[in-house]
Amino acid sequence: MKKIEGLQITAGTVGLILMGTTYIILRNKKRNTLANNLLSQLGKSLNPDSKGLERSAALDVNYVDRVFNSLSGKIVVLKESTATRYAHEIHKGFRPWYRGGDLEENIYAVFRNLKDKVQVSQVAKAYQREHKVNLRDQLKDHFDKDEIKTVLDIIGGLPKYRIV
């Protein structure tokens, strides 16, 4: 009889511990989600220029495909080798602080050489293919808000596409 009572008490204790642990895990998960959402919204309000990067269609790697399909191939595009060369030039401009930091002017020069937003998209696509990271994310990681604004101003002044 004492053995059965001991087992019942042990089973009850284990069950109570399991329920308590589950409750704590779920509560922490909910708190983490709320905190992440809050930090995300706070980051957007503190750095509105990075939001501009998100809205810039030209930095979308699929923008060139959408324009190409909608205009049935009658647009001016870069050769793939040229887009890749520009992507490598941009990548060389991102340097660590101990090597003198980023070469912003070199990166701006690449964007200034591009003639329209389709070409910007082609370079972004080549950048992702060659360096396994999205150009938009790389700009957010390395540039401050003034530098991002400069890039967005350069891109913003370009036409969407050019017809052959």
Short mmCIF file of N, CA and C in Angstrom, two decimals:
data_model
loop_
_atom_site.label_atom_id
_atom_site.label_comp_id
_atom_site.label_asym_id
_atom_site.label_seq_id
_atom_site.Cartn_x
_atom_site.Cartn_y
_atom_site.Cartn_z
N MET A 1 0.82 -1.18 0.00
CA MET A 1 0.00 0.00 0.00
C MET A 1 0.87 1.26 0.00
N LYS A 2 1.91 1.25 0.83
CA LYS A 2 2.80 2.39 0.87
C LYS A 2 3.51 2.57 -0.47
N LYS A 3 3.79 1.46 -1.16
CA LYS A 3 4.46 1.51 -2.44
C LYS A 3 3.57 2.19 -3.47
N ILE A 4 2.28 1.89 -3.49
CA ILE A 4 1.33 2.48 -4.43
C ILE A 4 1.18 3.98 -4.15
N GLU A 5 1.06 4.32 -2.86
CA GLU A 5 0.95 5.73 -2.50
C GLU A 5 2.21 6.49 -2.92
N GLY A 6 3.35 5.89 -2.74
CA GLY A 6 4.63 6.51 -3.15
C GLY A 6 4.68 6.73 -4.65
N LEU A 7 4.21 5.73 -5.42
CA LEU A 7 4.19 5.87 -6.88
C LEU A 7 3.20 6.96 -7.31
N GLN A 8 2.05 7.03 -6.64
CA GLN A 8 1.05 8.05 -6.98
C GLN A 8 1.61 9.45 -6.69
N ILE A 9 2.28 9.60 -5.58
CA ILE A 9 2.86 10.89 -5.23
C ILE A 9 3.96 11.26 -6.24
N THR A 10 4.79 10.29 -6.60
CA THR A 10 5.86 10.53 -7.57
C THR A 10 5.28 10.91 -8.93
N ALA A 11 4.26 10.17 -9.38
CA ALA A 11 3.62 10.47 -10.67
C ALA A 11 2.97 11.85 -10.63
N GLY A 12 2.34 12.18 -9.54
CA GLY A 12 1.72 13.51 -9.41
C GLY A 12 2.76 14.62 -9.42
N THR A 13 3.87 14.39 -8.76
CA THR A 13 4.94 15.38 -8.72
C THR A 13 5.55 15.58 -10.11
N VAL A 14 5.81 14.47 -10.80
CA VAL A 14 6.37 14.55 -12.16
C VAL A 14 5.39 15.26 -13.09
N GLY A 15 4.13 14.95 -12.99
CA GLY A 15 3.11 15.60 -13.80
C GLY A 15 3.05 17.10 -13.53
N LEU A 16 3.12 17.47 -12.27
CA LEU A 16 3.09 18.88 -11.89
C LEU A 16 4.32 19.61 -12.42
N ILE A 17 5.47 18.99 -12.30
CA ILE A 17 6.71 19.58 -12.82
C ILE A 17 6.63 19.74 -14.34
N LEU A 18 6.10 18.73 -15.03
CA LEU A 18 5.96 18.78 -16.49
C LEU A 18 5.02 19.91 -16.91
N MET A 19 3.90 20.05 -16.22
CA MET A 19 2.96 21.13 -16.56
C MET A 19 3.58 22.50 -16.28
N GLY A 20 4.28 22.62 -15.18
CA GLY A 20 4.93 23.89 -14.84
C GLY A 20 6.00 24.26 -15.85
N THR A 21 6.80 23.29 -16.25
CA THR A 21 7.85 23.52 -17.24
C THR A 21 7.24 23.93 -18.58
N THR A 22 6.18 23.24 -19.00
CA THR A 22 5.51 23.58 -20.25
C THR A 22 4.97 25.00 -20.20
N TYR A 23 4.36 25.37 -19.10
CA TYR A 23 3.82 26.71 -18.94
C TYR A 23 4.93 27.76 -19.05
N ILE A 24 6.04 27.53 -18.39
CA ILE A 24 7.15 28.48 -18.40
C ILE A 24 7.73 28.60 -19.81
N ILE A 25 7.89 27.49 -20.50
CA ILE A 25 8.43 27.52 -21.87
C ILE A 25 7.50 28.32 -22.79
N LEU A 26 6.21 28.06 -22.71
CA LEU A 26 5.25 28.78 -23.56
C LEU A 26 5.21 30.27 -23.23
N ARG A 27 5.27 30.60 -21.95
CA ARG A 27 5.28 32.00 -21.55
C ARG A 27 6.52 32.71 -22.06
N ASN A 28 7.68 32.07 -21.95
CA ASN A 28 8.92 32.67 -22.44
C ASN A 28 8.90 32.83 -23.95
N LYS A 29 8.34 31.86 -24.65
CA LYS A 29 8.24 31.93 -26.10
C LYS A 29 7.38 33.13 -26.52
N LYS A 30 6.27 33.32 -25.81
CA LYS A 30 5.38 34.44 -26.10
C LYS A 30 6.09 35.77 -25.81
N ARG A 31 6.82 35.84 -24.71
CA ARG A 31 7.56 37.05 -24.37
C ARG A 31 8.62 37.36 -25.43
N ASN A 32 9.33 36.32 -25.88
CA ASN A 32 10.37 36.52 -26.90
C ASN A 32 9.76 37.05 -28.20
N THR A 33 8.62 36.50 -28.58
CA THR A 33 7.95 36.96 -29.80
C THR A 33 7.55 38.41 -29.67
N LEU A 34 6.97 38.77 -28.55
CA LEU A 34 6.57 40.16 -28.32
C LEU A 34 7.79 41.08 -28.31
N ALA A 35 8.86 40.66 -27.67
CA ALA A 35 10.07 41.48 -27.61
C ALA A 35 10.67 41.65 -29.00
N ASN A 36 10.72 40.58 -29.80
CA ASN A 36 11.25 40.68 -31.16
C ASN A 36 10.42 41.62 -32.01
N ASN A 37 9.10 41.53 -31.90
CA ASN A 37 8.23 42.43 -32.65
C ASN A 37 8.45 43.88 -32.23
N LEU A 38 8.57 44.10 -30.94
CA LEU A 38 8.80 45.45 -30.43
C LEU A 38 10.14 45.99 -30.93
N LEU A 39 11.19 45.19 -30.85
CA LEU A 39 12.50 45.64 -31.31
C LEU A 39 12.51 45.89 -32.82
N SER A 40 11.80 45.08 -33.56
CA SER A 40 11.71 45.27 -35.01
C SER A 40 11.04 46.60 -35.34
N GLN A 41 9.92 46.87 -34.69
CA GLN A 41 9.22 48.13 -34.92
C GLN A 41 10.05 49.32 -34.45
N LEU A 42 10.73 49.16 -33.34
CA LEU A 42 11.57 50.23 -32.83
C LEU A 42 12.72 50.50 -33.79
N GLY A 43 13.32 49.45 -34.32
CA GLY A 43 14.41 49.60 -35.29
C GLY A 43 13.95 50.32 -36.55
N LYS A 44 12.74 50.02 -37.00
CA LYS A 44 12.23 50.68 -38.20
C LYS A 44 12.00 52.16 -37.95
N SER A 45 11.51 52.50 -36.76
CA SER A 45 11.26 53.91 -36.48
C SER A 45 12.55 54.67 -36.21
N LEU A 46 13.57 54.00 -35.67
CA LEU A 46 14.83 54.68 -35.42
C LEU A 46 15.68 54.82 -36.67
N ASN A 47 15.54 53.89 -37.61
CA ASN A 47 16.34 53.93 -38.83
C ASN A 47 15.42 53.84 -40.04
N PRO A 48 14.71 54.91 -40.37
CA PRO A 48 13.75 54.86 -41.46
C PRO A 48 14.40 54.66 -42.83
N ASP A 49 15.68 54.98 -42.97
CA ASP A 49 16.32 54.82 -44.27
C ASP A 49 16.50 53.36 -44.65
N SER A 50 16.67 52.48 -43.67
CA SER A 50 16.77 51.07 -44.00
C SER A 50 15.42 50.56 -44.50
N LYS A 51 14.34 51.19 -44.05
CA LYS A 51 13.03 50.85 -44.56
C LYS A 51 12.95 51.24 -46.04
N GLY A 52 13.63 52.33 -46.41
CA GLY A 52 13.70 52.74 -47.81
C GLY A 52 14.39 51.70 -48.65
N LEU A 53 15.40 51.04 -48.09
CA LEU A 53 16.06 49.96 -48.81
C LEU A 53 15.09 48.82 -49.08
N GLU A 54 14.24 48.52 -48.09
CA GLU A 54 13.26 47.45 -48.26
C GLU A 54 12.25 47.78 -49.35
N ARG A 55 11.89 49.06 -49.46
CA ARG A 55 10.89 49.46 -50.45
C ARG A 55 11.48 49.67 -51.83
N SER A 56 12.78 49.76 -51.95
CA SER A 56 13.40 50.01 -53.24
C SER A 56 13.28 48.77 -54.12
N ALA A 57 12.44 48.88 -55.14
CA ALA A 57 12.22 47.74 -56.04
C ALA A 57 13.48 47.40 -56.81
N ALA A 58 14.31 48.39 -57.08
CA ALA A 58 15.51 48.15 -57.89
C ALA A 58 16.47 47.18 -57.20
N LEU A 59 16.49 47.15 -55.88
CA LEU A 59 17.38 46.23 -55.17
C LEU A 59 16.78 44.82 -55.02
N ASP A 60 15.58 44.63 -55.56
CA ASP A 60 14.95 43.32 -55.55
C ASP A 60 15.55 42.49 -56.68
N VAL A 61 16.03 41.30 -56.37
CA VAL A 61 16.69 40.47 -57.39
C VAL A 61 15.71 39.98 -58.46
N ASN A 62 14.42 40.03 -58.20
CA ASN A 62 13.43 39.58 -59.18
C ASN A 62 12.83 40.72 -60.00
N TYR A 63 13.21 41.95 -59.72
CA TYR A 63 12.66 43.10 -60.42
C TYR A 63 12.93 43.01 -61.92
N VAL A 64 14.16 42.66 -62.28
CA VAL A 64 14.51 42.57 -63.70
C VAL A 64 13.64 41.53 -64.42
N ASP A 65 13.35 40.42 -63.78
CA ASP A 65 12.52 39.38 -64.40
C ASP A 65 11.09 39.86 -64.59
N ARG A 66 10.55 40.56 -63.60
CA ARG A 66 9.18 41.08 -63.72
C ARG A 66 9.06 42.08 -64.86
N VAL A 67 10.03 43.00 -64.96
CA VAL A 67 9.99 44.00 -66.03
C VAL A 67 10.18 43.32 -67.38
N PHE A 68 11.12 42.39 -67.46
CA PHE A 68 11.42 41.68 -68.71
C PHE A 68 10.18 40.93 -69.20
N ASN A 69 9.47 40.27 -68.30
CA ASN A 69 8.27 39.52 -68.68
C ASN A 69 7.12 40.44 -69.07
N SER A 70 6.99 41.57 -68.40
CA SER A 70 5.87 42.46 -68.71
C SER A 70 6.07 43.22 -70.03
N LEU A 71 7.32 43.42 -70.43
CA LEU A 71 7.58 44.15 -71.67
C LEU A 71 8.07 43.24 -72.79
N SER A 72 7.92 41.95 -72.63
CA SER A 72 8.31 40.91 -73.60
C SER A 72 9.70 41.12 -74.19
N GLY A 73 10.68 41.39 -73.33
CA GLY A 73 12.07 41.37 -73.73
C GLY A 73 12.55 42.53 -74.56
N LYS A 74 11.92 43.67 -74.50
CA LYS A 74 12.33 44.81 -75.30
C LYS A 74 13.04 45.88 -74.48
N ILE A 75 13.79 45.46 -73.47
CA ILE A 75 14.48 46.41 -72.61
C ILE A 75 15.98 46.22 -72.71
N VAL A 76 16.71 47.26 -72.36
CA VAL A 76 18.16 47.22 -72.35
C VAL A 76 18.60 46.57 -71.04
N VAL A 77 19.47 45.57 -71.14
CA VAL A 77 19.99 44.89 -69.95
C VAL A 77 21.51 44.80 -70.04
N LEU A 78 22.13 44.60 -68.91
CA LEU A 78 23.57 44.39 -68.85
C LEU A 78 23.92 42.97 -69.25
N LYS A 79 25.11 42.78 -69.78
CA LYS A 79 25.62 41.42 -69.95
C LYS A 79 25.84 40.85 -68.56
N GLU A 80 25.70 39.55 -68.44
CA GLU A 80 25.87 38.91 -67.14
C GLU A 80 27.27 39.14 -66.58
N SER A 81 28.26 39.12 -67.46
CA SER A 81 29.64 39.34 -67.00
C SER A 81 29.83 40.76 -66.46
N THR A 82 29.15 41.73 -67.06
CA THR A 82 29.25 43.11 -66.59
C THR A 82 28.58 43.25 -65.23
N ALA A 83 27.41 42.65 -65.07
CA ALA A 83 26.70 42.69 -63.78
C ALA A 83 27.56 42.03 -62.70
N THR A 84 28.21 40.93 -63.03
CA THR A 84 29.07 40.23 -62.07
C THR A 84 30.27 41.09 -61.71
N ARG A 85 30.85 41.77 -62.70
CA ARG A 85 32.00 42.65 -62.43
C ARG A 85 31.59 43.78 -61.49
N TYR A 86 30.43 44.39 -61.73
CA TYR A 86 29.94 45.45 -60.85
C TYR A 86 29.69 44.90 -59.44
N ALA A 87 29.15 43.70 -59.35
CA ALA A 87 28.90 43.09 -58.04
C ALA A 87 30.21 42.90 -57.28
N HIS A 88 31.25 42.46 -57.98
CA HIS A 88 32.55 42.28 -57.33
C HIS A 88 33.14 43.62 -56.90
N GLU A 89 32.94 44.67 -57.71
CA GLU A 89 33.45 46.00 -57.34
C GLU A 89 32.76 46.49 -56.07
N ILE A 90 31.45 46.28 -55.98
CA ILE A 90 30.72 46.66 -54.76
C ILE A 90 31.25 45.87 -53.57
N HIS A 91 31.44 44.58 -53.76
CA HIS A 91 31.90 43.73 -52.66
C HIS A 91 33.28 44.16 -52.16
N LYS A 92 34.15 44.55 -53.08
CA LYS A 92 35.49 45.01 -52.68
C LYS A 92 35.40 46.31 -51.86
N GLY A 93 34.32 47.07 -52.03
CA GLY A 93 34.15 48.30 -51.28
C GLY A 93 33.76 48.09 -49.82
N PHE A 94 33.23 46.92 -49.50
CA PHE A 94 32.87 46.61 -48.11
C PHE A 94 34.10 46.01 -47.43
N ARG A 95 34.72 46.79 -46.55
CA ARG A 95 35.92 46.33 -45.88
C ARG A 95 35.75 46.45 -44.37
N PRO A 96 36.47 45.62 -43.61
CA PRO A 96 36.38 45.72 -42.15
C PRO A 96 37.06 47.00 -41.65
N TRP A 97 36.73 47.38 -40.44
CA TRP A 97 37.25 48.61 -39.86
C TRP A 97 38.76 48.61 -39.79
N TYR A 98 39.37 47.44 -39.53
CA TYR A 98 40.82 47.39 -39.36
C TYR A 98 41.56 47.51 -40.69
N ARG A 99 40.83 47.48 -41.78
CA ARG A 99 41.45 47.71 -43.10
C ARG A 99 41.04 49.08 -43.65
N GLY A 100 40.62 49.95 -42.78
CA GLY A 100 40.27 51.30 -43.20
C GLY A 100 38.79 51.54 -43.38
N GLY A 101 37.98 50.53 -43.21
CA GLY A 101 36.53 50.68 -43.34
C GLY A 101 36.07 50.63 -44.79
N ASP A 102 34.79 50.85 -44.96
CA ASP A 102 34.18 50.76 -46.29
C ASP A 102 34.68 51.86 -47.21
N LEU A 103 34.73 51.53 -48.49
CA LEU A 103 35.08 52.51 -49.52
C LEU A 103 33.77 52.97 -50.16
N GLU A 104 33.09 53.86 -49.47
CA GLU A 104 31.75 54.29 -49.89
C GLU A 104 31.76 54.89 -51.29
N GLU A 105 32.74 55.73 -51.57
CA GLU A 105 32.78 56.40 -52.88
C GLU A 105 32.91 55.40 -54.03
N ASN A 106 33.63 54.32 -53.81
CA ASN A 106 33.75 53.28 -54.85
C ASN A 106 32.40 52.62 -55.09
N ILE A 107 31.66 52.39 -54.02
CA ILE A 107 30.34 51.77 -54.14
C ILE A 107 29.37 52.73 -54.81
N TYR A 108 29.41 54.01 -54.41
CA TYR A 108 28.55 55.01 -55.06
C TYR A 108 28.86 55.08 -56.55
N ALA A 109 30.14 54.99 -56.90
CA ALA A 109 30.55 55.08 -58.31
C ALA A 109 29.92 53.95 -59.13
N VAL A 110 29.85 52.77 -58.56
CA VAL A 110 29.22 51.65 -59.27
C VAL A 110 27.75 51.97 -59.53
N PHE A 111 27.05 52.44 -58.51
CA PHE A 111 25.64 52.77 -58.67
C PHE A 111 25.45 53.91 -59.67
N ARG A 112 26.38 54.86 -59.69
CA ARG A 112 26.28 55.97 -60.65
C ARG A 112 26.51 55.50 -62.09
N ASN A 113 27.26 54.42 -62.27
CA ASN A 113 27.51 53.89 -63.61
C ASN A 113 26.29 53.18 -64.19
N LEU A 114 25.38 52.77 -63.33
CA LEU A 114 24.19 52.06 -63.80
C LEU A 114 23.20 53.04 -64.39
N LYS A 115 22.54 52.64 -65.47
CA LYS A 115 21.70 53.56 -66.23
C LYS A 115 20.22 53.49 -65.88
N ASP A 116 19.77 52.39 -65.26
CA ASP A 116 18.36 52.28 -64.89
C ASP A 116 18.21 51.26 -63.75
N LYS A 117 16.98 51.16 -63.23
CA LYS A 117 16.73 50.28 -62.09
C LYS A 117 16.82 48.81 -62.46
N VAL A 118 16.59 48.48 -63.72
CA VAL A 118 16.75 47.09 -64.16
C VAL A 118 18.20 46.67 -63.99
N GLN A 119 19.13 47.55 -64.34
CA GLN A 119 20.55 47.24 -64.19
C GLN A 119 20.93 47.11 -62.72
N VAL A 120 20.34 47.94 -61.87
CA VAL A 120 20.59 47.82 -60.42
C VAL A 120 20.13 46.44 -59.96
N SER A 121 18.97 46.01 -60.42
CA SER A 121 18.45 44.69 -60.05
C SER A 121 19.35 43.58 -60.55
N GLN A 122 19.88 43.75 -61.76
CA GLN A 122 20.80 42.73 -62.29
C GLN A 122 22.07 42.63 -61.43
N VAL A 123 22.59 43.77 -61.00
CA VAL A 123 23.78 43.76 -60.14
C VAL A 123 23.45 43.13 -58.79
N ALA A 124 22.27 43.45 -58.23
CA ALA A 124 21.85 42.85 -56.96
C ALA A 124 21.73 41.33 -57.09
N LYS A 125 21.20 40.89 -58.23
CA LYS A 125 21.07 39.44 -58.48
C LYS A 125 22.45 38.79 -58.59
N ALA A 126 23.36 39.44 -59.32
CA ALA A 126 24.72 38.91 -59.46
C ALA A 126 25.44 38.90 -58.11
N TYR A 127 25.20 39.92 -57.29
CA TYR A 127 25.81 40.00 -55.97
C TYR A 127 25.37 38.82 -55.11
N GLN A 128 24.09 38.55 -55.13
CA GLN A 128 23.58 37.43 -54.33
C GLN A 128 24.12 36.10 -54.85
N ARG A 129 24.19 35.95 -56.15
CA ARG A 129 24.69 34.71 -56.74
C ARG A 129 26.17 34.50 -56.40
N GLU A 130 26.96 35.56 -56.50
CA GLU A 130 28.41 35.44 -56.32
C GLU A 130 28.85 35.41 -54.86
N HIS A 131 28.16 36.18 -54.01
CA HIS A 131 28.63 36.35 -52.63
C HIS A 131 27.70 35.74 -51.59
N LYS A 132 26.62 35.11 -52.05
CA LYS A 132 25.70 34.38 -51.17
C LYS A 132 25.07 35.24 -50.09
N VAL A 133 24.93 36.53 -50.36
CA VAL A 133 24.26 37.45 -49.44
C VAL A 133 23.52 38.48 -50.28
N ASN A 134 22.38 38.93 -49.77
CA ASN A 134 21.57 39.92 -50.47
C ASN A 134 22.25 41.28 -50.38
N LEU A 135 22.33 41.98 -51.49
CA LEU A 135 22.97 43.30 -51.51
C LEU A 135 22.26 44.27 -50.58
N ARG A 136 20.96 44.18 -50.51
CA ARG A 136 20.16 45.04 -49.62
C ARG A 136 20.61 44.84 -48.16
N ASP A 137 20.78 43.58 -47.75
CA ASP A 137 21.22 43.28 -46.38
C ASP A 137 22.65 43.77 -46.14
N GLN A 138 23.49 43.62 -47.13
CA GLN A 138 24.88 44.05 -47.02
C GLN A 138 24.96 45.57 -46.83
N LEU A 139 24.13 46.30 -47.57
CA LEU A 139 24.10 47.75 -47.42
C LEU A 139 23.62 48.14 -46.02
N LYS A 140 22.59 47.44 -45.52
CA LYS A 140 22.09 47.73 -44.17
C LYS A 140 23.14 47.46 -43.11
N ASP A 141 23.93 46.40 -43.31
CA ASP A 141 24.94 46.04 -42.31
C ASP A 141 26.12 46.99 -42.29
N HIS A 142 26.51 47.52 -43.45
CA HIS A 142 27.75 48.30 -43.54
C HIS A 142 27.54 49.81 -43.57
N PHE A 143 26.40 50.28 -44.02
CA PHE A 143 26.21 51.71 -44.21
C PHE A 143 25.36 52.31 -43.10
N ASP A 144 25.67 53.57 -42.74
CA ASP A 144 24.81 54.28 -41.81
C ASP A 144 23.69 54.96 -42.59
N LYS A 145 22.82 55.68 -41.91
CA LYS A 145 21.62 56.22 -42.56
C LYS A 145 21.96 57.23 -43.65
N ASP A 146 23.00 58.03 -43.48
CA ASP A 146 23.36 59.00 -44.51
C ASP A 146 23.89 58.31 -45.77
N GLU A 147 24.67 57.26 -45.58
CA GLU A 147 25.20 56.52 -46.72
C GLU A 147 24.09 55.77 -47.46
N ILE A 148 23.15 55.22 -46.69
CA ILE A 148 21.99 54.56 -47.31
C ILE A 148 21.17 55.57 -48.10
N LYS A 149 21.01 56.76 -47.53
CA LYS A 149 20.26 57.81 -48.22
C LYS A 149 20.94 58.18 -49.54
N THR A 150 22.26 58.25 -49.55
CA THR A 150 22.99 58.56 -50.77
C THR A 150 22.73 57.50 -51.84
N VAL A 151 22.79 56.23 -51.45
CA VAL A 151 22.53 55.15 -52.40
C VAL A 151 21.09 55.23 -52.91
N LEU A 152 20.15 55.46 -52.01
CA LEU A 152 18.75 55.56 -52.42
C LEU A 152 18.51 56.77 -53.34
N ASP A 153 19.21 57.86 -53.09
CA ASP A 153 19.09 59.03 -53.97
C ASP A 153 19.62 58.72 -55.37
N ILE A 154 20.73 58.01 -55.44
CA ILE A 154 21.30 57.64 -56.74
C ILE A 154 20.32 56.74 -57.49
N ILE A 155 19.81 55.72 -56.79
CA ILE A 155 18.87 54.78 -57.43
C ILE A 155 17.56 55.49 -57.78
N GLY A 156 17.11 56.35 -56.88
CA GLY A 156 15.84 57.05 -57.10
C GLY A 156 15.85 57.93 -58.34
N GLY A 157 17.01 58.43 -58.74
CA GLY A 157 17.12 59.26 -59.92
C GLY A 157 17.16 58.50 -61.23
N LEU A 158 17.20 57.19 -61.16
CA LEU A 158 17.29 56.37 -62.37
C LEU A 158 15.90 56.05 -62.92
N PRO A 159 15.78 55.92 -64.25
CA PRO A 159 14.50 55.46 -64.81
C PRO A 159 14.28 54.00 -64.48
N LYS A 160 13.03 53.54 -64.56
CA LYS A 160 12.72 52.15 -64.23
C LYS A 160 13.40 51.19 -65.20
N TYR A 161 13.37 51.52 -66.46
CA TYR A 161 13.96 50.69 -67.50
C TYR A 161 14.18 51.53 -68.75
N ARG A 162 14.93 50.98 -69.71
CA ARG A 162 15.10 51.64 -71.00
C ARG A 162 14.71 50.64 -72.09
N ILE A 163 13.96 51.11 -73.05
CA ILE A 163 13.49 50.26 -74.14
C ILE A 163 14.51 50.29 -75.27
N VAL A 164 14.69 49.12 -75.90
CA VAL A 164 15.64 49.00 -77.02
C VAL A 164 15.18 49.85 -78.18
#
